Short mmCIF file of C-alpha atoms in Angstrom, two decimals:
data_model
loop_
_atom_site.label_atom_id
_atom_site.label_comp_id
_atom_site.label_asym_id
_atom_site.label_seq_id
_atom_site.Cartn_x
_atom_site.Cartn_y
_atom_site.Cartn_z
CA MET A 13 -33.73 0.27 0.80
CA PHE A 14 -31.40 4.02 -0.26
CA ASN A 15 -28.88 2.57 3.65
CA SER A 16 -28.83 -0.43 1.89
CA PRO A 17 -24.93 -1.48 3.09
CA PHE A 18 -24.81 -2.99 -0.54
CA LEU A 19 -26.43 -0.10 -2.30
CA ALA A 20 -23.31 1.39 -0.57
CA GLU A 21 -20.81 -0.44 -0.88
CA THR A 22 -21.46 -0.40 -5.20
CA GLY A 23 -21.16 3.20 -4.87
CA ALA A 24 -17.95 2.93 -3.26
CA ILE A 25 -16.93 0.32 -5.42
CA ALA A 26 -17.65 2.49 -8.68
CA GLN A 27 -16.02 5.56 -6.79
CA PHE A 28 -12.90 3.44 -7.02
CA THR A 29 -13.01 2.63 -10.32
CA GLY A 30 -13.40 6.53 -11.21
CA ARG A 31 -10.71 7.50 -8.95
CA PHE A 32 -8.57 4.41 -11.48
CA PHE A 33 -9.60 6.04 -14.51
CA ARG A 34 -9.25 9.45 -13.76
CA GLU A 35 -5.72 9.12 -11.73
CA GLY A 36 -4.25 6.09 -13.86
CA PHE A 37 -3.62 7.90 -17.02
CA ARG A 38 -1.58 10.31 -15.68
CA PRO A 39 1.72 10.81 -14.85
CA ARG A 40 3.82 10.14 -12.94
CA TYR A 41 3.59 6.75 -14.57
CA GLU A 42 4.46 3.66 -12.72
CA VAL A 43 6.30 1.47 -15.17
CA ARG A 44 9.18 -0.31 -13.61
CA GLU A 45 6.13 -1.41 -10.64
CA PHE A 46 3.85 -1.66 -13.41
CA LEU A 47 5.70 -4.05 -15.82
CA TYR A 48 6.79 -5.78 -11.72
CA GLN A 49 3.09 -6.72 -11.81
CA CYS A 50 2.48 -8.06 -15.13
CA PHE A 51 5.37 -10.75 -13.81
CA VAL A 52 3.84 -11.74 -10.77
CA VAL A 53 0.49 -12.23 -11.99
CA GLY A 54 0.98 -13.34 -15.20
CA TYR A 55 4.36 -15.52 -15.26
CA GLN A 56 2.93 -17.01 -11.87
CA SER A 57 -0.09 -17.97 -12.48
CA LEU A 58 1.43 -20.17 -15.61
CA PRO A 59 1.39 -22.83 -14.09
CA MET A 60 -1.99 -22.87 -12.33
CA VAL A 61 -3.74 -22.03 -15.10
CA GLY A 62 -2.12 -24.30 -17.72
CA ILE A 63 -2.92 -27.50 -15.12
CA THR A 64 -6.50 -26.42 -15.15
CA GLY A 65 -6.73 -25.47 -18.79
CA PHE A 66 -5.58 -28.82 -19.77
CA ILE A 67 -7.56 -30.89 -17.18
CA MET A 68 -10.71 -28.85 -18.58
CA GLY A 69 -9.54 -29.93 -22.21
CA LEU A 70 -9.45 -33.23 -21.37
CA VAL A 71 -12.43 -34.02 -19.06
CA LEU A 72 -15.01 -31.99 -21.20
CA THR A 73 -13.72 -34.89 -24.44
CA LEU A 74 -14.01 -37.94 -22.42
CA GLN A 75 -16.52 -36.99 -20.83
CA SER A 76 -18.59 -35.63 -24.50
CA ARG A 77 -17.03 -39.14 -26.42
CA PRO A 78 -19.94 -41.61 -25.06
CA THR A 79 -23.14 -39.33 -26.26
CA MET A 80 -21.61 -38.43 -28.80
CA ALA A 81 -20.64 -41.64 -30.36
CA GLN A 82 -24.37 -42.82 -29.33
CA PHE A 83 -25.47 -40.27 -32.23
CA GLY A 84 -21.84 -41.58 -34.22
CA ALA A 85 -21.18 -38.03 -34.08
CA GLU A 86 -17.52 -38.62 -33.08
CA SER A 87 -15.56 -36.86 -35.76
CA TRP A 88 -17.56 -33.15 -34.22
CA ILE A 89 -15.97 -33.86 -30.95
CA PRO A 90 -13.15 -31.25 -32.08
CA THR A 91 -15.33 -29.07 -33.18
CA MET A 92 -17.78 -29.00 -30.20
CA VAL A 93 -14.84 -28.55 -27.98
CA GLY A 94 -12.91 -26.00 -29.40
CA LEU A 95 -16.34 -24.48 -29.76
CA THR A 96 -16.61 -25.13 -26.03
CA ILE A 97 -13.17 -23.99 -24.48
CA ILE A 98 -12.93 -20.63 -27.08
CA ARG A 99 -16.34 -19.25 -26.15
CA GLU A 100 -16.90 -20.57 -22.31
CA MET A 101 -15.69 -22.57 -20.36
CA GLY A 102 -11.80 -21.02 -21.75
CA PRO A 103 -12.35 -17.72 -20.54
CA ILE A 104 -14.46 -18.51 -17.24
CA ILE A 105 -11.86 -21.14 -15.62
CA THR A 106 -9.45 -18.71 -15.52
CA ALA A 107 -10.93 -16.25 -14.45
CA LEU A 108 -12.41 -17.74 -11.86
CA ILE A 109 -8.27 -19.84 -11.31
CA PHE A 110 -7.07 -16.02 -11.39
CA ALA A 111 -9.33 -15.08 -8.84
CA GLY A 112 -8.89 -17.32 -6.56
CA LYS A 113 -5.17 -16.99 -6.59
CA ILE A 114 -4.51 -13.17 -7.95
CA GLY A 115 -7.45 -12.08 -6.74
CA SER A 116 -7.27 -13.17 -3.01
CA SER A 117 -3.10 -12.23 -2.91
CA ILE A 118 -3.52 -8.92 -4.33
CA GLY A 119 -7.31 -8.54 -1.08
CA ALA A 120 -3.51 -10.10 1.38
CA GLU A 121 -0.84 -7.84 0.77
CA LEU A 122 -2.29 -4.31 0.40
CA GLY A 123 -5.14 -5.53 3.02
CA SER A 124 -1.56 -6.51 5.48
CA MET A 125 -0.25 -3.33 4.12
CA ARG A 126 -3.37 -0.87 5.24
CA VAL A 127 -2.89 -2.47 8.72
CA THR A 128 0.59 -1.81 9.08
CA GLU A 129 0.59 1.71 7.41
CA GLN A 130 2.49 0.69 5.07
CA ILE A 131 0.65 2.82 3.26
CA ASP A 132 0.33 5.80 5.18
CA ALA A 133 4.07 5.80 4.74
CA MET A 134 4.30 5.23 1.35
CA GLU A 135 2.29 8.58 1.50
CA VAL A 136 4.55 10.26 3.33
CA SER A 137 7.39 8.96 1.22
CA GLY A 138 6.26 11.41 -1.33
CA THR A 139 4.84 8.49 -3.88
CA ASN A 140 0.91 8.43 -4.67
CA PRO A 141 -0.46 4.98 -3.68
CA PHE A 142 -3.31 4.39 -5.14
CA LYS A 143 -1.30 5.14 -8.42
CA TYR A 144 1.57 3.10 -7.23
CA LEU A 145 0.37 0.10 -6.00
CA VAL A 146 -4.14 0.39 -7.29
CA VAL A 147 -3.37 1.55 -10.46
CA THR A 148 -0.67 -0.59 -11.10
CA ARG A 149 -2.28 -3.38 -10.31
CA VAL A 150 -5.87 -3.25 -12.02
CA LEU A 151 -3.42 -2.81 -14.95
CA ALA A 152 -1.43 -5.52 -14.36
CA THR A 153 -4.64 -8.17 -14.45
CA THR A 154 -6.36 -6.74 -16.96
CA LEU A 155 -4.36 -7.30 -19.59
CA MET A 156 -2.45 -10.47 -18.47
CA LEU A 157 -5.60 -12.36 -17.73
CA PRO A 158 -6.41 -12.37 -21.79
CA LEU A 159 -3.01 -13.26 -22.14
CA LEU A 160 -3.32 -15.95 -19.77
CA THR A 161 -6.95 -17.11 -20.76
CA VAL A 162 -5.10 -17.54 -24.96
CA LEU A 163 -2.87 -19.60 -23.11
CA ALA A 164 -5.20 -22.29 -21.23
CA ASP A 165 -7.60 -22.27 -24.46
CA ALA A 166 -4.76 -23.83 -26.73
CA ILE A 167 -3.72 -25.98 -23.75
CA GLY A 168 -6.78 -27.28 -23.39
CA LEU A 169 -6.99 -28.13 -26.98
CA TYR A 170 -4.12 -29.58 -26.78
CA ALA A 171 -4.96 -32.08 -24.06
CA SER A 172 -8.60 -32.31 -26.36
CA TYR A 173 -6.57 -33.89 -28.93
CA VAL A 174 -4.82 -36.11 -26.54
CA GLY A 175 -8.16 -37.50 -24.56
CA ILE A 176 -9.59 -38.22 -28.62
CA ASN A 177 -6.17 -40.16 -28.63
CA PHE A 178 -7.13 -42.23 -25.98
CA LYS A 179 -9.11 -43.93 -28.19
CA GLY A 180 -8.18 -44.17 -31.74
CA VAL A 181 -6.23 -42.23 -33.66
CA THR A 182 -6.54 -38.91 -34.81
CA SER A 183 -3.56 -36.46 -36.23
CA LEU A 184 -2.75 -33.76 -34.58
CA ALA A 185 -3.55 -31.93 -38.30
CA LEU A 186 -6.60 -33.23 -39.12
CA PHE A 187 -7.76 -32.16 -35.02
CA THR A 188 -6.65 -28.14 -35.93
CA ASN A 189 -8.24 -28.46 -39.12
CA ASN A 190 -11.62 -29.86 -37.68
CA VAL A 191 -11.25 -27.09 -34.61
CA LEU A 192 -10.85 -24.62 -36.91
CA SER A 193 -13.43 -25.52 -38.81
CA GLY A 194 -15.96 -25.68 -36.20
CA LEU A 195 -14.56 -21.53 -35.39
CA THR A 196 -15.59 -18.10 -36.70
CA PHE A 197 -14.08 -13.99 -35.38
CA ALA A 198 -17.78 -14.32 -33.91
CA ASP A 199 -16.65 -16.67 -31.47
CA VAL A 200 -13.02 -15.72 -30.70
CA LEU A 201 -13.71 -12.02 -31.13
CA PRO A 202 -16.08 -11.33 -28.22
CA ALA A 203 -14.75 -14.07 -25.83
CA PHE A 204 -11.22 -12.70 -25.79
CA PHE A 205 -12.94 -9.26 -25.30
CA LYS A 206 -14.56 -10.31 -22.40
CA THR A 207 -11.55 -11.61 -20.69
CA PHE A 208 -10.05 -7.42 -20.76
CA PHE A 209 -12.83 -6.97 -18.22
CA PHE A 210 -13.02 -9.91 -16.15
CA GLY A 211 -9.37 -8.75 -15.54
CA PHE A 212 -10.27 -5.37 -14.58
CA ALA A 213 -12.56 -6.85 -12.44
CA VAL A 214 -10.10 -8.87 -11.05
CA GLY A 215 -7.77 -6.10 -10.73
CA ILE A 216 -10.80 -3.23 -9.25
CA ILE A 217 -12.16 -5.44 -6.10
CA GLY A 218 -9.13 -6.80 -4.90
CA CYS A 219 -7.20 -3.61 -4.98
CA TYR A 220 -10.88 -1.84 -3.38
CA LYS A 221 -11.07 -4.21 -0.15
CA GLY A 222 -7.50 -4.81 0.65
CA TYR A 223 -7.24 -1.05 0.06
CA TYR A 224 -9.75 -0.47 2.16
CA ALA A 225 -8.99 -3.31 4.52
CA ASP A 226 -9.88 -2.95 8.29
CA LYS A 227 -7.37 -2.28 10.89
CA GLY A 228 -6.99 -6.02 12.54
CA THR A 229 -5.66 -9.24 11.58
CA ALA A 230 -9.79 -10.36 10.70
CA GLY A 231 -9.69 -6.58 8.36
CA VAL A 232 -6.25 -8.66 6.04
CA GLY A 233 -8.63 -11.98 5.77
CA ALA A 234 -11.79 -10.56 4.92
CA ALA A 235 -10.22 -8.53 2.50
CA ALA A 236 -8.83 -11.23 0.74
CA ASN A 237 -12.24 -13.47 0.99
CA SER A 238 -14.27 -10.71 -0.13
CA ALA A 239 -12.41 -10.57 -2.85
CA VAL A 240 -12.18 -13.18 -4.39
CA VAL A 241 -16.25 -13.71 -3.87
CA VAL A 242 -17.04 -10.64 -5.34
CA SER A 243 -14.45 -10.17 -8.27
CA SER A 244 -15.93 -14.20 -9.22
CA LEU A 245 -19.56 -12.99 -8.29
CA LEU A 246 -18.90 -10.18 -10.90
CA ILE A 247 -17.15 -12.60 -13.31
CA PHE A 248 -20.38 -14.56 -14.04
CA ILE A 249 -22.52 -11.18 -14.00
CA LEU A 250 -20.51 -9.72 -16.90
CA ASP A 251 -20.26 -13.11 -18.48
CA LEU A 252 -23.84 -12.95 -18.85
CA LEU A 253 -23.51 -9.20 -20.44
CA ALA A 254 -21.42 -10.06 -22.27
CA VAL A 255 -23.25 -12.65 -24.49
CA GLN A 256 -26.47 -10.66 -24.30
CA VAL A 257 -24.07 -7.42 -26.39
CA THR A 258 -22.90 -9.99 -28.36
CA SER A 259 -26.81 -11.47 -29.21
CA LEU A 260 -27.88 -7.82 -29.70
CA MET A 261 -24.65 -6.73 -31.91
CA GLY A 262 -25.14 -10.33 -34.20
CA PHE A 263 -22.71 -12.16 -33.07
CA ASN A 264 -24.49 -15.43 -31.88
CA MET B 27 25.92 -1.63 17.87
CA LYS B 28 26.90 1.23 20.05
CA THR B 29 25.76 1.67 23.13
CA LEU B 30 24.52 5.22 24.11
CA THR B 31 25.44 5.94 27.27
CA GLU B 32 23.62 9.55 29.01
CA PRO B 33 22.97 11.74 26.24
CA ALA B 34 23.59 15.41 26.11
CA PRO B 35 22.36 17.73 28.39
CA PRO B 36 19.70 19.96 25.69
CA PRO B 37 21.24 23.32 24.11
CA ALA B 38 20.32 26.47 25.37
CA PRO B 39 16.70 27.50 24.41
CA THR B 40 16.40 27.86 20.92
CA GLY B 41 13.47 31.18 21.82
CA SER B 42 14.98 33.16 19.58
CA ALA B 43 15.78 30.08 16.46
CA GLU B 44 13.54 30.70 13.09
CA VAL B 45 9.89 29.21 13.71
CA VAL B 46 9.70 26.07 10.87
CA LEU B 47 6.30 25.04 11.92
CA THR B 48 3.01 26.23 13.22
CA LEU B 49 -0.31 24.52 14.69
CA GLU B 50 -2.97 27.34 15.02
CA HIS B 51 -6.09 26.59 16.88
CA ILE B 52 -6.21 22.95 15.23
CA ALA B 53 -9.31 20.98 15.40
CA LYS B 54 -10.22 17.30 14.52
CA SER B 55 -13.28 15.73 15.34
CA PHE B 56 -14.58 12.00 14.42
CA GLY B 57 -18.71 12.20 14.43
CA ASP B 58 -19.25 13.34 18.24
CA ASN B 59 -16.30 12.44 19.49
CA HIS B 60 -14.03 16.21 19.31
CA VAL B 61 -10.44 14.88 19.81
CA LEU B 62 -8.21 18.02 19.19
CA GLN B 63 -10.61 21.29 19.53
CA ASP B 64 -7.85 24.31 19.75
CA PHE B 65 -4.44 23.02 19.71
CA SER B 66 -1.87 25.93 19.09
CA LEU B 67 1.89 25.26 18.97
CA ASN B 68 5.46 26.13 17.49
CA LEU B 69 8.14 24.62 17.00
CA HIS B 70 11.29 25.97 16.42
CA ARG B 71 14.58 25.14 14.25
CA GLY B 72 16.73 22.40 16.03
CA GLU B 73 14.66 22.44 18.80
CA ASN B 74 12.81 18.99 19.94
CA VAL B 75 9.26 19.40 21.80
CA VAL B 76 7.49 16.59 23.11
CA VAL B 77 3.44 16.11 23.14
CA LEU B 78 2.49 14.49 25.96
CA GLY B 79 -1.06 13.29 27.15
CA LYS B 80 -2.86 9.50 27.63
CA SER B 81 -3.59 7.69 25.60
CA GLY B 82 -6.66 8.95 23.09
CA SER B 83 -6.47 12.02 24.19
CA GLY B 84 -5.38 12.46 19.81
CA LYS B 85 -1.54 12.62 19.69
CA SER B 86 -1.38 10.44 16.84
CA VAL B 87 -4.21 12.19 15.55
CA LEU B 88 -2.27 16.46 15.21
CA VAL B 89 0.08 14.38 14.30
CA LYS B 90 -1.25 13.01 11.03
CA CYS B 91 -2.79 16.28 10.14
CA ILE B 92 0.91 17.88 10.25
CA ILE B 93 2.06 15.08 7.77
CA GLY B 94 -1.20 15.24 4.97
CA LEU B 95 -2.27 11.93 6.26
CA LEU B 96 -5.65 13.48 8.21
CA LYS B 97 -7.10 17.06 7.23
CA ALA B 98 -7.64 19.01 10.30
CA ASP B 99 -11.04 20.64 10.33
CA SER B 100 -10.28 24.29 11.09
CA GLY B 101 -7.43 25.88 11.61
CA ARG B 102 -3.72 26.83 9.88
CA ILE B 103 -0.93 24.74 10.03
CA THR B 104 2.46 25.54 9.26
CA VAL B 105 5.63 23.50 7.60
CA LEU B 106 8.61 25.90 7.01
CA GLY B 107 6.01 28.58 6.10
CA GLN B 108 3.74 26.75 3.51
CA ASP B 109 0.35 26.25 4.53
CA VAL B 110 -0.63 23.04 4.21
CA GLY B 111 -4.08 23.78 3.75
CA THR B 112 -4.51 24.87 0.63
CA LEU B 113 -0.48 22.80 -0.72
CA GLY B 114 -1.84 20.27 -3.91
CA HIS B 115 -0.35 16.95 -3.74
CA GLU B 116 3.29 17.88 -5.82
CA ALA B 117 3.52 20.88 -3.32
CA MET B 118 2.97 18.13 0.02
CA ASP B 119 4.95 15.68 -1.81
CA GLN B 120 8.10 18.34 -2.25
CA LEU B 121 7.44 19.45 1.26
CA ARG B 122 7.38 16.35 3.01
CA ALA B 123 10.57 15.52 2.03
CA LYS B 124 11.62 17.96 4.19
CA LEU B 125 9.24 16.96 7.25
CA GLY B 126 10.47 13.13 8.38
CA PHE B 127 7.85 10.84 10.15
CA LEU B 128 8.15 8.07 11.73
CA PHE B 129 5.51 5.23 12.22
CA GLN B 130 4.63 4.22 16.03
CA SER B 131 4.28 0.93 14.33
CA ASN B 132 7.47 1.80 11.56
CA ALA B 133 5.82 1.11 9.26
CA LEU B 134 8.81 -0.68 6.74
CA TYR B 135 8.09 -2.89 3.76
CA ASP B 136 7.49 -5.84 4.49
CA SER B 137 8.21 -7.29 0.69
CA MET B 138 11.70 -4.66 0.61
CA THR B 139 15.11 -6.00 2.24
CA VAL B 140 16.58 -2.95 4.37
CA ARG B 141 18.15 -1.93 1.88
CA GLU B 142 15.38 -1.56 -0.13
CA ASN B 143 13.55 0.02 2.00
CA LEU B 144 15.69 2.83 2.58
CA LEU B 145 16.06 3.38 -0.98
CA PHE B 146 12.27 3.95 -1.40
CA PRO B 147 11.42 7.00 0.13
CA LEU B 148 15.47 7.94 -2.07
CA ARG B 149 14.16 7.00 -5.51
CA ARG B 150 11.00 8.12 -4.89
CA GLN B 151 12.20 11.87 -3.85
CA TRP B 152 14.32 11.54 -7.41
CA LEU B 153 16.96 14.66 -6.43
CA ALA B 154 19.21 14.87 -9.01
CA ASP B 155 21.90 16.17 -7.18
CA ARG B 156 22.51 13.21 -5.28
CA ARG B 157 22.66 10.91 -7.97
CA GLY B 158 24.85 8.33 -8.46
CA GLN B 159 25.07 8.99 -4.35
CA GLU B 160 22.68 6.31 -3.45
CA LYS B 161 24.25 3.68 -1.96
CA GLU B 162 26.86 5.31 0.24
CA MET B 163 23.65 7.46 1.70
CA VAL B 164 21.76 3.70 2.00
CA GLN B 165 24.89 2.98 3.78
CA GLN B 166 26.01 6.47 6.22
CA ALA B 167 21.49 6.52 6.99
CA LEU B 168 22.43 2.98 8.65
CA GLU B 169 25.55 3.62 10.55
CA ASP B 170 23.71 6.55 11.65
CA VAL B 171 20.93 4.64 13.40
CA GLY B 172 23.86 1.85 14.20
CA LEU B 173 23.28 -0.95 12.22
CA GLY B 174 25.23 -0.54 9.15
CA ASP B 175 25.98 -4.22 8.36
CA THR B 176 21.81 -4.99 8.39
CA ALA B 177 21.68 -3.34 4.77
CA GLU B 178 20.39 -6.76 2.74
CA LYS B 179 18.60 -8.38 5.38
CA MET B 180 14.30 -8.61 5.78
CA PRO B 181 12.34 -6.45 8.29
CA ALA B 182 11.25 -10.12 9.89
CA GLU B 183 14.74 -10.96 10.64
CA LEU B 184 15.36 -7.61 12.93
CA SER B 185 14.31 -6.98 16.58
CA GLY B 186 11.75 -4.35 17.14
CA GLY B 187 14.46 -2.05 18.59
CA GLN B 188 15.90 -2.85 15.62
CA ARG B 189 12.87 -2.44 13.31
CA LYS B 190 11.94 1.31 14.91
CA ARG B 191 16.96 2.15 14.44
CA ILE B 192 16.01 1.06 10.22
CA ALA B 193 12.42 3.11 10.40
CA LEU B 194 14.19 5.88 11.34
CA ALA B 195 16.91 5.48 8.76
CA ARG B 196 14.34 5.95 6.32
CA THR B 197 12.69 8.81 7.93
CA LEU B 198 17.15 10.29 7.81
CA ILE B 199 18.07 10.01 4.30
CA LEU B 200 16.59 12.31 2.51
CA ARG B 201 18.23 15.35 5.50
CA PRO B 202 14.76 15.49 6.76
CA GLU B 203 14.43 19.60 8.34
CA ILE B 204 12.13 18.66 10.22
CA ILE B 205 11.13 15.14 12.10
CA LEU B 206 8.00 14.20 13.92
CA TYR B 207 8.19 11.01 16.18
CA ASP B 208 4.97 9.25 16.90
CA GLU B 209 5.18 7.53 19.82
CA PRO B 210 9.15 6.28 19.49
CA THR B 211 9.42 4.69 22.31
CA THR B 212 6.18 2.44 22.91
CA GLY B 213 6.53 -1.14 22.86
CA LEU B 214 10.42 -1.06 23.76
CA ASP B 215 12.40 -2.14 26.49
CA PRO B 216 13.62 0.23 29.20
CA ILE B 217 16.66 -0.10 27.47
CA THR B 218 16.56 -0.03 23.90
CA ALA B 219 13.89 3.01 24.72
CA ARG B 220 16.47 4.26 25.87
CA GLU B 221 18.90 4.17 23.47
CA ILE B 222 16.17 5.46 20.56
CA SER B 223 15.73 8.33 22.79
CA GLY B 224 19.52 9.21 23.26
CA LEU B 225 19.16 8.44 19.38
CA ILE B 226 16.51 11.17 18.45
CA ARG B 227 18.67 13.56 20.34
CA GLU B 228 21.77 12.54 18.60
CA VAL B 229 19.63 13.30 15.00
CA GLN B 230 19.39 16.47 16.06
CA GLN B 231 22.58 17.23 17.51
CA LYS B 232 24.48 15.81 13.74
CA TYR B 233 22.09 17.46 11.48
CA GLN B 234 19.99 20.81 13.62
CA THR B 235 17.32 18.76 12.56
CA ALA B 236 13.88 19.84 15.16
CA ALA B 237 11.98 17.07 16.22
CA PHE B 238 8.21 17.10 16.74
CA VAL B 239 7.86 14.14 19.32
CA ILE B 240 4.96 12.03 20.68
CA SER B 241 4.70 10.07 23.32
CA HIS B 242 3.42 9.33 26.59
CA ASP B 243 7.23 8.37 28.32
CA MET B 244 8.32 9.99 30.78
CA ASP B 245 11.11 8.46 30.22
CA SER B 246 12.08 9.33 27.00
CA VAL B 247 9.84 12.97 28.32
CA ARG B 248 12.84 14.25 30.25
CA LEU B 249 15.51 13.05 28.05
CA VAL B 250 14.53 13.83 24.96
CA ALA B 251 12.52 17.19 25.69
CA ASP B 252 13.63 20.57 24.83
CA ARG B 253 10.54 21.78 25.66
CA VAL B 254 7.52 20.06 26.61
CA ALA B 255 3.60 20.03 26.10
CA LEU B 256 0.48 19.05 27.39
CA LEU B 257 -2.10 17.69 25.37
CA ALA B 258 -5.79 17.79 26.80
CA ASP B 259 -9.69 18.84 26.11
CA GLY B 260 -7.97 19.00 22.64
CA ARG B 261 -5.58 21.66 23.36
CA CYS B 262 -2.00 22.85 24.78
CA TYR B 263 -3.40 22.62 28.39
CA ALA B 264 0.37 23.64 29.12
CA GLN B 265 3.77 23.79 28.07
CA GLY B 266 7.63 24.93 29.77
CA THR B 267 10.52 23.00 29.91
CA TYR B 268 9.95 19.23 31.55
CA ALA B 269 11.69 21.35 34.84
CA GLU B 270 8.98 23.76 34.73
CA LEU B 271 5.70 20.95 34.46
CA ALA B 272 7.61 18.93 37.24
CA LYS B 273 7.04 21.51 39.50
CA HIS B 274 3.69 22.87 37.81
CA GLU B 275 0.97 22.75 40.43
CA ASP B 276 -2.07 22.39 38.07
CA PRO B 277 -2.69 18.61 39.20
CA ARG B 278 -3.73 16.75 35.48
CA VAL B 279 -0.16 18.56 34.94
CA HIS B 280 1.19 17.26 38.03
CA ALA B 281 0.01 13.74 37.27
CA PHE B 282 2.17 12.71 34.67
CA PHE B 283 5.29 13.54 36.68
CA ILE B 284 4.62 11.00 39.82
#
């Protein structure tokens, strides 16, 4: 039991996270690399997140319409879709897309740098590779995912408005009014805050897997693969925890 | 590219010169594998020492202990008067500016151009008196290795020998006092290997750097070494000039020179 590889891995990830908090907030600050990573992680994910957000809103609206129509509740579609996207679908779908795109690329990039001794070369050049590579990427993913989620939510809601207008006519003002009337801060804020944790999970797992990649090209592939698998799983676990915490705080 | 001919003969023995690197009773094990057991050696200013040994004899481990990428289990490593084992992160980083390391795999940053590769150590080891001179320093380092026109290329566009030269330029740009070479000619064709050996000798003569070279390429050892040390059984089994060791009677030493 105590020799379990699962426990050993969990312990190693916890240590890696501890190192992030120990080293991440002490100088020297790698501001330039951090901003560059924000650009890579945030800006370059925009098209992917935008498209998935749009499809998510559209499909959700089109799928729910027949059922809602059966109960004569079509006018409730904006409220229902708004709640679904803001509270759950937006954060989770965006985080999963983000894990697939960014988690894998961080895992592969750092893994390949480890295998070709580029991380050692950095250390020899007088650079702390943990700060330069890990801290900047984890901070970038933690801060960029919430922004991407807000954007995906907005695009998803707009897609829902488009979907509603496939049959019948609804004005944007009425649609917005319906969406907002169904939302409270207790819906929006916990959903927003949990995305910081999702972003942190994607960054820290991607960096951990890459930073400690095994030698050889197979090690790079394995690092990219397990970065996505583990961070996706962690996103669901964090989501479950977030539901429990918000319930305890009386937000549900 | 400049064609290198037979390198100049080694300079006069440097027995009286200042010692810049001292290895005392270095031991390093990985589990039951005792790679280094009691290795001791000195390196003098301006001297080229080649550590010779079979594959897997612990040569790369030794050089990584010196640069601080691995920590020796016991023994003392003194570089330019500083005990590497007692240095903190910042002091070690400062020492590394005077201690170049050429990786066996070159370890060029493949997402950066050649110029960015050279600028990286320069900007990290920010030296006030060199501000504004970056461009000239990059060009000078590239010309030192005979590749003045490759600054905007990516490492993937270069040949194996050119990559080795760029890696050497990246090491040279900080004007280190000691350069550690980890198998500098491995994987290169004989002609290119000979050019790189000549370059190591040129660098030594131009900048008066000391070089600690790990190798098992005897042609390169002959061209580069002022002194040769043989690493066997985890210790310094024999040392002397190339000519002395070539005439050595011990069959384990002699085996390298056949």
